[in-house]
Amino acid sequence: MVAASINRQYLTHEYITDSKVFTVSILSQETPMSFIGKFGFRSGRDIDKFEQVRYKIGQTGVPIVLDNTIAFLEAEVTESIDVETHTLFIAKIVACETLDEAGEPMTYAYYRDIKQGKTPKTAATYIKVKPKAKSREGVKNMKKYKCLVCGYVYDPAVGDPDNGVEAGTAFEDLPDDWVCPKCGAGKDEFEPLED
């Protein structure tokens, strides 16, 4: 058996509720943050998440992502439990497969601590971080930049204190390897916001 907690706002919730099936992909530690951002921070209402992604159809008819996946579980829902903003789907595993024996699975701790991944506000595991004061002199003329993957807005007045970027740091001055603190997209996935 396996359990999955899904926010009711997500399109995935609708799919599981209607089909009574789902799959869980166990990603490798080497999975690019842009891939995680595509599936974890973008809605299937806005994009085709499976475009340019290798997948197969499982025995229940559910798509199973193959890219960056070291193993998967395919499950049929046996029970649904209402937990306010989420539904806890309890399911029987009907198929599973290891695709990469040598691959190291990405745990949530690895995602947060090593890859510096963030959690969406709608996730059951989200922890609110108190924002820093925005009143900084000299940052009024610095442009804000928006992540095209997840919609996060980098504000120079705030910086990215959780990742060592001080308030007052212009987007152009961010290190080349800086990534979106919400989804992990690179700087090339950002565009300036118009005033």
mmCIF file with all atom_site columns, C-alpha atoms in Angstrom:
data_model
loop_
_atom_site.group_PDB
_atom_site.id
_atom_site.type_symbol
_atom_site.label_atom_id
_atom_site.label_alt_id
_atom_site.label_comp_id
_atom_site.label_asym_id
_atom_site.label_entity_id
_atom_site.label_seq_id
_atom_site.pdbx_PDB_ins_code
_atom_site.Cartn_x
_atom_site.Cartn_y
_atom_site.Cartn_z
_atom_site.occupancy
_atom_site.B_iso_or_equiv
_atom_site.pdbx_formal_charge
_atom_site.auth_seq_id
_atom_site.auth_comp_id
_atom_site.auth_asym_id
_atom_site.auth_atom_id
_atom_site.pdbx_PDB_model_num
ATOM 1   C CA . MET A 1 1   ? 0.000   0.000  0.000   1.00 0.00 ? 1   MET A CA 1
ATOM 2   C CA . VAL A 1 2   ? 1.031   3.609  -0.534  1.00 0.00 ? 2   VAL A CA 1
ATOM 3   C CA . ALA A 1 3   ? -0.451  6.977  0.473   1.00 0.00 ? 3   ALA A CA 1
ATOM 4   C CA . ALA A 1 4   ? -0.286  10.271 -1.415  1.00 0.00 ? 4   ALA A CA 1
ATOM 5   C CA . SER A 1 5   ? -1.390  13.633 -0.013  1.00 0.00 ? 5   SER A CA 1
ATOM 6   C CA . ILE A 1 6   ? -2.526  15.934 -2.852  1.00 0.00 ? 6   ILE A CA 1
ATOM 7   C CA . ASN A 1 7   ? -3.747  19.527 -2.598  1.00 0.00 ? 7   ASN A CA 1
ATOM 8   C CA . ARG A 1 8   ? -7.305  19.898 -3.890  1.00 0.00 ? 8   ARG A CA 1
ATOM 9   C CA . GLN A 1 9   ? -6.297  22.891 -6.058  1.00 0.00 ? 9   GLN A CA 1
ATOM 10  C CA . TYR A 1 10  ? -3.997  20.761 -8.225  1.00 0.00 ? 10  TYR A CA 1
ATOM 11  C CA . LEU A 1 11  ? -5.025  19.290 -11.556 1.00 0.00 ? 11  LEU A CA 1
ATOM 12  C CA . THR A 1 12  ? -3.386  16.057 -10.365 1.00 0.00 ? 12  THR A CA 1
ATOM 13  C CA . HIS A 1 13  ? -6.054  15.899 -7.642  1.00 0.00 ? 13  HIS A CA 1
ATOM 14  C CA . GLU A 1 14  ? -8.779  15.985 -10.306 1.00 0.00 ? 14  GLU A CA 1
ATOM 15  C CA . TYR A 1 15  ? -7.040  13.271 -12.322 1.00 0.00 ? 15  TYR A CA 1
ATOM 16  C CA . ILE A 1 16  ? -6.677  10.932 -9.335  1.00 0.00 ? 16  ILE A CA 1
ATOM 17  C CA . THR A 1 17  ? -10.227 11.593 -8.129  1.00 0.00 ? 17  THR A CA 1
ATOM 18  C CA . ASP A 1 18  ? -11.644 10.789 -11.588 1.00 0.00 ? 18  ASP A CA 1
ATOM 19  C CA . SER A 1 19  ? -9.399  7.858  -12.562 1.00 0.00 ? 19  SER A CA 1
ATOM 20  C CA . LYS A 1 20  ? -8.720  6.295  -9.127  1.00 0.00 ? 20  LYS A CA 1
ATOM 21  C CA . VAL A 1 21  ? -5.107  5.603  -10.198 1.00 0.00 ? 21  VAL A CA 1
ATOM 22  C CA . PHE A 1 22  ? -1.743  7.333  -9.893  1.00 0.00 ? 22  PHE A CA 1
ATOM 23  C CA . THR A 1 23  ? 1.946   6.715  -10.222 1.00 0.00 ? 23  THR A CA 1
ATOM 24  C CA . VAL A 1 24  ? 4.912   7.769  -8.088  1.00 0.00 ? 24  VAL A CA 1
ATOM 25  C CA . SER A 1 25  ? 8.239   8.382  -9.809  1.00 0.00 ? 25  SER A CA 1
ATOM 26  C CA . ILE A 1 26  ? 11.328  7.985  -7.649  1.00 0.00 ? 26  ILE A CA 1
ATOM 27  C CA . LEU A 1 27  ? 13.776  10.506 -9.059  1.00 0.00 ? 27  LEU A CA 1
ATOM 28  C CA . SER A 1 28  ? 17.554  10.231 -9.116  1.00 0.00 ? 28  SER A CA 1
ATOM 29  C CA . GLN A 1 29  ? 19.717  12.654 -7.150  1.00 0.00 ? 29  GLN A CA 1
ATOM 30  C CA . GLU A 1 30  ? 21.042  13.993 -10.484 1.00 0.00 ? 30  GLU A CA 1
ATOM 31  C CA . THR A 1 31  ? 17.603  15.180 -11.620 1.00 0.00 ? 31  THR A CA 1
ATOM 32  C CA . PRO A 1 32  ? 17.908  18.788 -12.875 1.00 0.00 ? 32  PRO A CA 1
ATOM 33  C CA . MET A 1 33  ? 16.010  21.392 -10.891 1.00 0.00 ? 33  MET A CA 1
ATOM 34  C CA . SER A 1 34  ? 14.377  22.568 -14.129 1.00 0.00 ? 34  SER A CA 1
ATOM 35  C CA . PHE A 1 35  ? 12.806  19.098 -14.496 1.00 0.00 ? 35  PHE A CA 1
ATOM 36  C CA . ILE A 1 36  ? 11.557  19.207 -10.900 1.00 0.00 ? 36  ILE A CA 1
ATOM 37  C CA . GLY A 1 37  ? 10.231  22.710 -11.525 1.00 0.00 ? 37  GLY A CA 1
ATOM 38  C CA . LYS A 1 38  ? 8.338   21.584 -14.623 1.00 0.00 ? 38  LYS A CA 1
ATOM 39  C CA . PHE A 1 39  ? 6.478   18.835 -12.763 1.00 0.00 ? 39  PHE A CA 1
ATOM 40  C CA . GLY A 1 40  ? 6.372   20.323 -9.271  1.00 0.00 ? 40  GLY A CA 1
ATOM 41  C CA . PHE A 1 41  ? 5.730   24.017 -9.840  1.00 0.00 ? 41  PHE A CA 1
ATOM 42  C CA . ARG A 1 42  ? 3.853   24.268 -13.133 1.00 0.00 ? 42  ARG A CA 1
ATOM 43  C CA . SER A 1 43  ? 0.269   23.278 -13.770 1.00 0.00 ? 43  SER A CA 1
ATOM 44  C CA . GLY A 1 44  ? -0.874  20.917 -16.469 1.00 0.00 ? 44  GLY A CA 1
ATOM 45  C CA . ARG A 1 45  ? -3.618  23.488 -17.052 1.00 0.00 ? 45  ARG A CA 1
ATOM 46  C CA . ASP A 1 46  ? -0.934  25.796 -18.481 1.00 0.00 ? 46  ASP A CA 1
ATOM 47  C CA . ILE A 1 47  ? 1.604   23.481 -20.123 1.00 0.00 ? 47  ILE A CA 1
ATOM 48  C CA . ASP A 1 48  ? 1.944   19.958 -21.481 1.00 0.00 ? 48  ASP A CA 1
ATOM 49  C CA . LYS A 1 49  ? 4.260   18.493 -18.848 1.00 0.00 ? 49  LYS A CA 1
ATOM 50  C CA . PHE A 1 50  ? 4.905   15.424 -20.980 1.00 0.00 ? 50  PHE A CA 1
ATOM 51  C CA . GLU A 1 51  ? 6.131   17.377 -24.003 1.00 0.00 ? 51  GLU A CA 1
ATOM 52  C CA . GLN A 1 52  ? 9.749   16.329 -24.698 1.00 0.00 ? 52  GLN A CA 1
ATOM 53  C CA . VAL A 1 53  ? 9.659   13.895 -21.752 1.00 0.00 ? 53  VAL A CA 1
ATOM 54  C CA . ARG A 1 54  ? 10.039  10.130 -22.142 1.00 0.00 ? 54  ARG A CA 1
ATOM 55  C CA . TYR A 1 55  ? 7.154   8.210  -20.576 1.00 0.00 ? 55  TYR A CA 1
ATOM 56  C CA . LYS A 1 56  ? 5.156   5.024  -20.966 1.00 0.00 ? 56  LYS A CA 1
ATOM 57  C CA . ILE A 1 57  ? 1.567   4.094  -20.231 1.00 0.00 ? 57  ILE A CA 1
ATOM 58  C CA . GLY A 1 58  ? 1.184   1.791  -17.239 1.00 0.00 ? 58  GLY A CA 1
ATOM 59  C CA . GLN A 1 59  ? -1.181  -1.138 -16.875 1.00 0.00 ? 59  GLN A CA 1
ATOM 60  C CA . THR A 1 60  ? -3.864  1.135  -15.356 1.00 0.00 ? 60  THR A CA 1
ATOM 61  C CA . GLY A 1 61  ? -3.559  3.663  -18.193 1.00 0.00 ? 61  GLY A CA 1
ATOM 62  C CA . VAL A 1 62  ? -1.606  6.207  -16.127 1.00 0.00 ? 62  VAL A CA 1
ATOM 63  C CA . PRO A 1 63  ? 1.479   7.863  -17.698 1.00 0.00 ? 63  PRO A CA 1
ATOM 64  C CA . ILE A 1 64  ? 4.773   6.863  -16.051 1.00 0.00 ? 64  ILE A CA 1
ATOM 65  C CA . VAL A 1 65  ? 7.668   9.324  -16.395 1.00 0.00 ? 65  VAL A CA 1
ATOM 66  C CA . LEU A 1 66  ? 10.892  7.602  -17.451 1.00 0.00 ? 66  LEU A CA 1
ATOM 67  C CA . ASP A 1 67  ? 13.307  10.562 -17.629 1.00 0.00 ? 67  ASP A CA 1
ATOM 68  C CA . ASN A 1 68  ? 15.342  10.960 -14.414 1.00 0.00 ? 68  ASN A CA 1
ATOM 69  C CA . THR A 1 69  ? 13.348  8.112  -12.824 1.00 0.00 ? 69  THR A CA 1
ATOM 70  C CA . ILE A 1 70  ? 15.179  5.272  -11.101 1.00 0.00 ? 70  ILE A CA 1
ATOM 71  C CA . ALA A 1 71  ? 11.996  3.441  -10.058 1.00 0.00 ? 71  ALA A CA 1
ATOM 72  C CA . PHE A 1 72  ? 8.231   3.864  -10.044 1.00 0.00 ? 72  PHE A CA 1
ATOM 73  C CA . LEU A 1 73  ? 5.091   2.675  -8.286  1.00 0.00 ? 73  LEU A CA 1
ATOM 74  C CA . GLU A 1 74  ? 1.737   2.367  -10.020 1.00 0.00 ? 74  GLU A CA 1
ATOM 75  C CA . ALA A 1 75  ? -1.279  2.308  -7.724  1.00 0.00 ? 75  ALA A CA 1
ATOM 76  C CA . GLU A 1 76  ? -5.070  2.019  -7.602  1.00 0.00 ? 76  GLU A CA 1
ATOM 77  C CA . VAL A 1 77  ? -6.927  4.107  -5.003  1.00 0.00 ? 77  VAL A CA 1
ATOM 78  C CA . THR A 1 78  ? -8.782  2.071  -2.382  1.00 0.00 ? 78  THR A CA 1
ATOM 79  C CA . GLU A 1 79  ? -9.741  4.915  -0.049  1.00 0.00 ? 79  GLU A CA 1
ATOM 80  C CA . SER A 1 80  ? -9.764  8.731  0.036   1.00 0.00 ? 80  SER A CA 1
ATOM 81  C CA . ILE A 1 81  ? -9.549  10.713 3.253   1.00 0.00 ? 81  ILE A CA 1
ATOM 82  C CA . ASP A 1 82  ? -10.465 14.401 3.435   1.00 0.00 ? 82  ASP A CA 1
ATOM 83  C CA . VAL A 1 83  ? -7.816  16.411 5.311   1.00 0.00 ? 83  VAL A CA 1
ATOM 84  C CA . GLU A 1 84  ? -9.086  19.976 4.800   1.00 0.00 ? 84  GLU A CA 1
ATOM 85  C CA . THR A 1 85  ? -6.956  21.461 1.981   1.00 0.00 ? 85  THR A CA 1
ATOM 86  C CA . HIS A 1 86  ? -5.683  18.036 0.820   1.00 0.00 ? 86  HIS A CA 1
ATOM 87  C CA . THR A 1 87  ? -6.969  14.559 0.110   1.00 0.00 ? 87  THR A CA 1
ATOM 88  C CA . LEU A 1 88  ? -5.019  11.576 1.367   1.00 0.00 ? 88  LEU A CA 1
ATOM 89  C CA . PHE A 1 89  ? -5.312  8.882  -1.282  1.00 0.00 ? 89  PHE A CA 1
ATOM 90  C CA . ILE A 1 90  ? -4.660  5.370  0.067   1.00 0.00 ? 90  ILE A CA 1
ATOM 91  C CA . ALA A 1 91  ? -3.807  2.984  -2.748  1.00 0.00 ? 91  ALA A CA 1
ATOM 92  C CA . LYS A 1 92  ? -2.792  -0.578 -3.528  1.00 0.00 ? 92  LYS A CA 1
ATOM 93  C CA . ILE A 1 93  ? 0.404   -0.931 -5.538  1.00 0.00 ? 93  ILE A CA 1
ATOM 94  C CA . VAL A 1 94  ? -0.401  -2.846 -8.729  1.00 0.00 ? 94  VAL A CA 1
ATOM 95  C CA . ALA A 1 95  ? 2.959   -2.495 -10.477 1.00 0.00 ? 95  ALA A CA 1
ATOM 96  C CA . CYS A 1 96  ? 6.453   -1.310 -9.678  1.00 0.00 ? 96  CYS A CA 1
ATOM 97  C CA . GLU A 1 97  ? 9.797   -1.433 -11.386 1.00 0.00 ? 97  GLU A CA 1
ATOM 98  C CA . THR A 1 98  ? 13.401  -0.440 -10.795 1.00 0.00 ? 98  THR A CA 1
ATOM 99  C CA . LEU A 1 99  ? 14.726  1.300  -13.902 1.00 0.00 ? 99  LEU A CA 1
ATOM 100 C CA . ASP A 1 100 ? 18.240  2.146  -12.681 1.00 0.00 ? 100 ASP A CA 1
ATOM 101 C CA . GLU A 1 101 ? 19.826  -0.214 -10.137 1.00 0.00 ? 101 GLU A CA 1
ATOM 102 C CA . ALA A 1 102 ? 22.854  2.077  -9.671  1.00 0.00 ? 102 ALA A CA 1
ATOM 103 C CA . GLY A 1 103 ? 20.899  5.317  -9.271  1.00 0.00 ? 103 GLY A CA 1
ATOM 104 C CA . GLU A 1 104 ? 20.641  7.046  -5.906  1.00 0.00 ? 104 GLU A CA 1
ATOM 105 C CA . PRO A 1 105 ? 17.075  8.094  -5.027  1.00 0.00 ? 105 PRO A CA 1
ATOM 106 C CA . MET A 1 106 ? 16.446  11.736 -4.250  1.00 0.00 ? 106 MET A CA 1
ATOM 107 C CA . THR A 1 107 ? 14.954  11.965 -0.784  1.00 0.00 ? 107 THR A CA 1
ATOM 108 C CA . TYR A 1 108 ? 13.122  15.063 0.394   1.00 0.00 ? 108 TYR A CA 1
ATOM 109 C CA . ALA A 1 109 ? 16.079  15.862 2.669   1.00 0.00 ? 109 ALA A CA 1
ATOM 110 C CA . TYR A 1 110 ? 18.463  15.667 -0.306  1.00 0.00 ? 110 TYR A CA 1
ATOM 111 C CA . TYR A 1 111 ? 16.180  17.953 -2.338  1.00 0.00 ? 111 TYR A CA 1
ATOM 112 C CA . ARG A 1 112 ? 16.028  20.556 0.464   1.00 0.00 ? 112 ARG A CA 1
ATOM 113 C CA . ASP A 1 113 ? 19.556  20.348 1.911   1.00 0.00 ? 113 ASP A CA 1
ATOM 114 C CA . ILE A 1 114 ? 21.782  19.487 -1.063  1.00 0.00 ? 114 ILE A CA 1
ATOM 115 C CA . LYS A 1 115 ? 19.862  20.812 -4.081  1.00 0.00 ? 115 LYS A CA 1
ATOM 116 C CA . GLN A 1 116 ? 18.491  23.754 -2.051  1.00 0.00 ? 116 GLN A CA 1
ATOM 117 C CA . GLY A 1 117 ? 14.968  23.038 -3.331  1.00 0.00 ? 117 GLY A CA 1
ATOM 118 C CA . LYS A 1 118 ? 11.968  24.870 -1.924  1.00 0.00 ? 118 LYS A CA 1
ATOM 119 C CA . THR A 1 119 ? 8.432   23.768 -1.146  1.00 0.00 ? 119 THR A CA 1
ATOM 120 C CA . PRO A 1 120 ? 5.328   25.382 -2.674  1.00 0.00 ? 120 PRO A CA 1
ATOM 121 C CA . LYS A 1 121 ? 3.048   27.180 -0.223  1.00 0.00 ? 121 LYS A CA 1
ATOM 122 C CA . THR A 1 122 ? 0.274   24.725 -1.082  1.00 0.00 ? 122 THR A CA 1
ATOM 123 C CA . ALA A 1 123 ? 2.325   21.672 -0.026  1.00 0.00 ? 123 ALA A CA 1
ATOM 124 C CA . ALA A 1 124 ? 1.604   19.859 3.225   1.00 0.00 ? 124 ALA A CA 1
ATOM 125 C CA . THR A 1 125 ? 5.310   20.214 4.156   1.00 0.00 ? 125 THR A CA 1
ATOM 126 C CA . TYR A 1 126 ? 5.532   23.995 3.603   1.00 0.00 ? 126 TYR A CA 1
ATOM 127 C CA . ILE A 1 127 ? 7.127   26.001 6.425   1.00 0.00 ? 127 ILE A CA 1
ATOM 128 C CA . LYS A 1 128 ? 6.585   29.762 6.363   1.00 0.00 ? 128 LYS A CA 1
ATOM 129 C CA . VAL A 1 129 ? 9.768   31.835 6.570   1.00 0.00 ? 129 VAL A CA 1
ATOM 130 C CA . LYS A 1 130 ? 9.452   35.338 8.010   1.00 0.00 ? 130 LYS A CA 1
ATOM 131 C CA . PRO A 1 131 ? 10.289  37.839 5.226   1.00 0.00 ? 131 PRO A CA 1
ATOM 132 C CA . LYS A 1 132 ? 13.006  40.420 5.704   1.00 0.00 ? 132 LYS A CA 1
ATOM 133 C CA . ALA A 1 133 ? 12.208  44.125 5.767   1.00 0.00 ? 133 ALA A CA 1
ATOM 134 C CA . LYS A 1 134 ? 11.964  45.683 2.301   1.00 0.00 ? 134 LYS A CA 1
ATOM 135 C CA . SER A 1 135 ? 12.924  49.242 3.199   1.00 0.00 ? 135 SER A CA 1
ATOM 136 C CA . ARG A 1 136 ? 16.377  49.432 1.602   1.00 0.00 ? 136 ARG A CA 1
ATOM 137 C CA . GLU A 1 137 ? 17.841  52.637 0.168   1.00 0.00 ? 137 GLU A CA 1
ATOM 138 C CA . GLY A 1 138 ? 19.229  52.446 -3.362  1.00 0.00 ? 138 GLY A CA 1
ATOM 139 C CA . VAL A 1 139 ? 17.215  49.470 -4.631  1.00 0.00 ? 139 VAL A CA 1
ATOM 140 C CA . LYS A 1 140 ? 14.222  51.378 -5.975  1.00 0.00 ? 140 LYS A CA 1
ATOM 141 C CA . ASN A 1 141 ? 15.658  51.478 -9.501  1.00 0.00 ? 141 ASN A CA 1
ATOM 142 C CA . MET A 1 142 ? 16.616  47.796 -9.572  1.00 0.00 ? 142 MET A CA 1
ATOM 143 C CA . LYS A 1 143 ? 14.303  45.633 -11.672 1.00 0.00 ? 143 LYS A CA 1
ATOM 144 C CA . LYS A 1 144 ? 12.421  42.675 -10.306 1.00 0.00 ? 144 LYS A CA 1
ATOM 145 C CA . TYR A 1 145 ? 12.663  39.432 -12.291 1.00 0.00 ? 145 TYR A CA 1
ATOM 146 C CA . LYS A 1 146 ? 10.035  36.720 -12.655 1.00 0.00 ? 146 LYS A CA 1
ATOM 147 C CA . CYS A 1 147 ? 10.745  32.988 -12.981 1.00 0.00 ? 147 CYS A CA 1
ATOM 148 C CA . LEU A 1 148 ? 9.099   31.671 -16.149 1.00 0.00 ? 148 LEU A CA 1
ATOM 149 C CA . VAL A 1 149 ? 8.833   28.189 -14.638 1.00 0.00 ? 149 VAL A CA 1
ATOM 150 C CA . CYS A 1 150 ? 7.025   28.827 -11.354 1.00 0.00 ? 150 CYS A CA 1
ATOM 151 C CA . GLY A 1 151 ? 6.209   32.557 -11.197 1.00 0.00 ? 151 GLY A CA 1
ATOM 152 C CA . TYR A 1 152 ? 8.564   33.379 -8.301  1.00 0.00 ? 152 TYR A CA 1
ATOM 153 C CA . VAL A 1 153 ? 9.591   37.049 -8.339  1.00 0.00 ? 153 VAL A CA 1
ATOM 154 C CA . TYR A 1 154 ? 13.152  37.957 -7.378  1.00 0.00 ? 154 TYR A CA 1
ATOM 155 C CA . ASP A 1 155 ? 12.993  41.314 -5.594  1.00 0.00 ? 155 ASP A CA 1
ATOM 156 C CA . PRO A 1 156 ? 16.385  43.021 -5.090  1.00 0.00 ? 156 PRO A CA 1
ATOM 157 C CA . ALA A 1 157 ? 14.964  44.816 -2.043  1.00 0.00 ? 157 ALA A CA 1
ATOM 158 C CA . VAL A 1 158 ? 14.594  41.432 -0.349  1.00 0.00 ? 158 VAL A CA 1
ATOM 159 C CA . GLY A 1 159 ? 17.334  39.381 -2.027  1.00 0.00 ? 159 GLY A CA 1
ATOM 160 C CA . ASP A 1 160 ? 17.365  35.651 -1.303  1.00 0.00 ? 160 ASP A CA 1
ATOM 161 C CA . PRO A 1 161 ? 18.467  35.483 2.348   1.00 0.00 ? 161 PRO A CA 1
ATOM 162 C CA . ASP A 1 162 ? 17.736  31.747 2.649   1.00 0.00 ? 162 ASP A CA 1
ATOM 163 C CA . ASN A 1 163 ? 20.460  31.165 0.043   1.00 0.00 ? 163 ASN A CA 1
ATOM 164 C CA . GLY A 1 164 ? 22.963  33.795 1.153   1.00 0.00 ? 164 GLY A CA 1
ATOM 165 C CA . VAL A 1 165 ? 21.923  36.630 -1.191  1.00 0.00 ? 165 VAL A CA 1
ATOM 166 C CA . GLU A 1 166 ? 21.713  39.885 0.733   1.00 0.00 ? 166 GLU A CA 1
ATOM 167 C CA . ALA A 1 167 ? 18.973  42.461 0.240   1.00 0.00 ? 167 ALA A CA 1
ATOM 168 C CA . GLY A 1 168 ? 20.100  45.096 -2.235  1.00 0.00 ? 168 GLY A CA 1
ATOM 169 C CA . THR A 1 169 ? 21.624  42.574 -4.680  1.00 0.00 ? 169 THR A CA 1
ATOM 170 C CA . ALA A 1 170 ? 20.635  43.305 -8.284  1.00 0.00 ? 170 ALA A CA 1
ATOM 171 C CA . PHE A 1 171 ? 19.539  40.326 -10.372 1.00 0.00 ? 171 PHE A CA 1
ATOM 172 C CA . GLU A 1 172 ? 22.483  40.921 -12.712 1.00 0.00 ? 172 GLU A CA 1
ATOM 173 C CA . ASP A 1 173 ? 24.860  40.571 -9.746  1.00 0.00 ? 173 ASP A CA 1
ATOM 174 C CA . LEU A 1 174 ? 23.548  37.175 -8.668  1.00 0.00 ? 174 LEU A CA 1
ATOM 175 C CA . PRO A 1 175 ? 26.095  34.352 -9.106  1.00 0.00 ? 175 PRO A CA 1
ATOM 176 C CA . ASP A 1 176 ? 25.839  32.488 -12.428 1.00 0.00 ? 176 ASP A CA 1
ATOM 177 C CA . ASP A 1 177 ? 24.942  29.272 -10.574 1.00 0.00 ? 177 ASP A CA 1
ATOM 178 C CA . TRP A 1 178 ? 22.118  30.922 -8.563  1.00 0.00 ? 178 TRP A CA 1
ATOM 179 C CA . VAL A 1 179 ? 18.788  29.151 -9.059  1.00 0.00 ? 179 VAL A CA 1
ATOM 180 C CA . CYS A 1 180 ? 15.188  30.044 -8.344  1.00 0.00 ? 180 CYS A CA 1
ATOM 181 C CA . PRO A 1 181 ? 14.636  29.401 -4.622  1.00 0.00 ? 181 PRO A CA 1
ATOM 182 C CA . LYS A 1 182 ? 11.160  28.102 -5.324  1.00 0.00 ? 182 LYS A CA 1
ATOM 183 C CA . CYS A 1 183 ? 11.657  25.669 -8.233  1.00 0.00 ? 183 CYS A CA 1
ATOM 184 C CA . GLY A 1 184 ? 15.380  25.550 -8.999  1.00 0.00 ? 184 GLY A CA 1
ATOM 185 C CA . ALA A 1 185 ? 15.231  27.070 -12.484 1.00 0.00 ? 185 ALA A CA 1
ATOM 186 C CA . GLY A 1 186 ? 18.420  28.808 -13.664 1.00 0.00 ? 186 GLY A CA 1
ATOM 187 C CA . LYS A 1 187 ? 18.843  32.559 -14.195 1.00 0.00 ? 187 LYS A CA 1
ATOM 188 C CA . ASP A 1 188 ? 18.163  32.079 -17.919 1.00 0.00 ? 188 ASP A CA 1
ATOM 189 C CA . GLU A 1 189 ? 14.568  31.122 -17.004 1.00 0.00 ? 189 GLU A CA 1
ATOM 190 C CA . PHE A 1 190 ? 13.842  34.626 -15.617 1.00 0.00 ? 190 PHE A CA 1
ATOM 191 C CA . GLU A 1 191 ? 12.550  37.738 -17.339 1.00 0.00 ? 191 GLU A CA 1
ATOM 192 C CA . PRO A 1 192 ? 12.457  41.330 -16.079 1.00 0.00 ? 192 PRO A CA 1
ATOM 193 C CA . LEU A 1 193 ? 9.129   42.670 -14.862 1.00 0.00 ? 193 LEU A CA 1
ATOM 194 C CA . GLU A 1 194 ? 7.944   45.897 -16.415 1.00 0.00 ? 194 GLU A CA 1
ATOM 195 C CA . ASP A 1 195 ? 7.429   48.828 -14.054 1.00 0.00 ? 195 ASP A CA 1
#
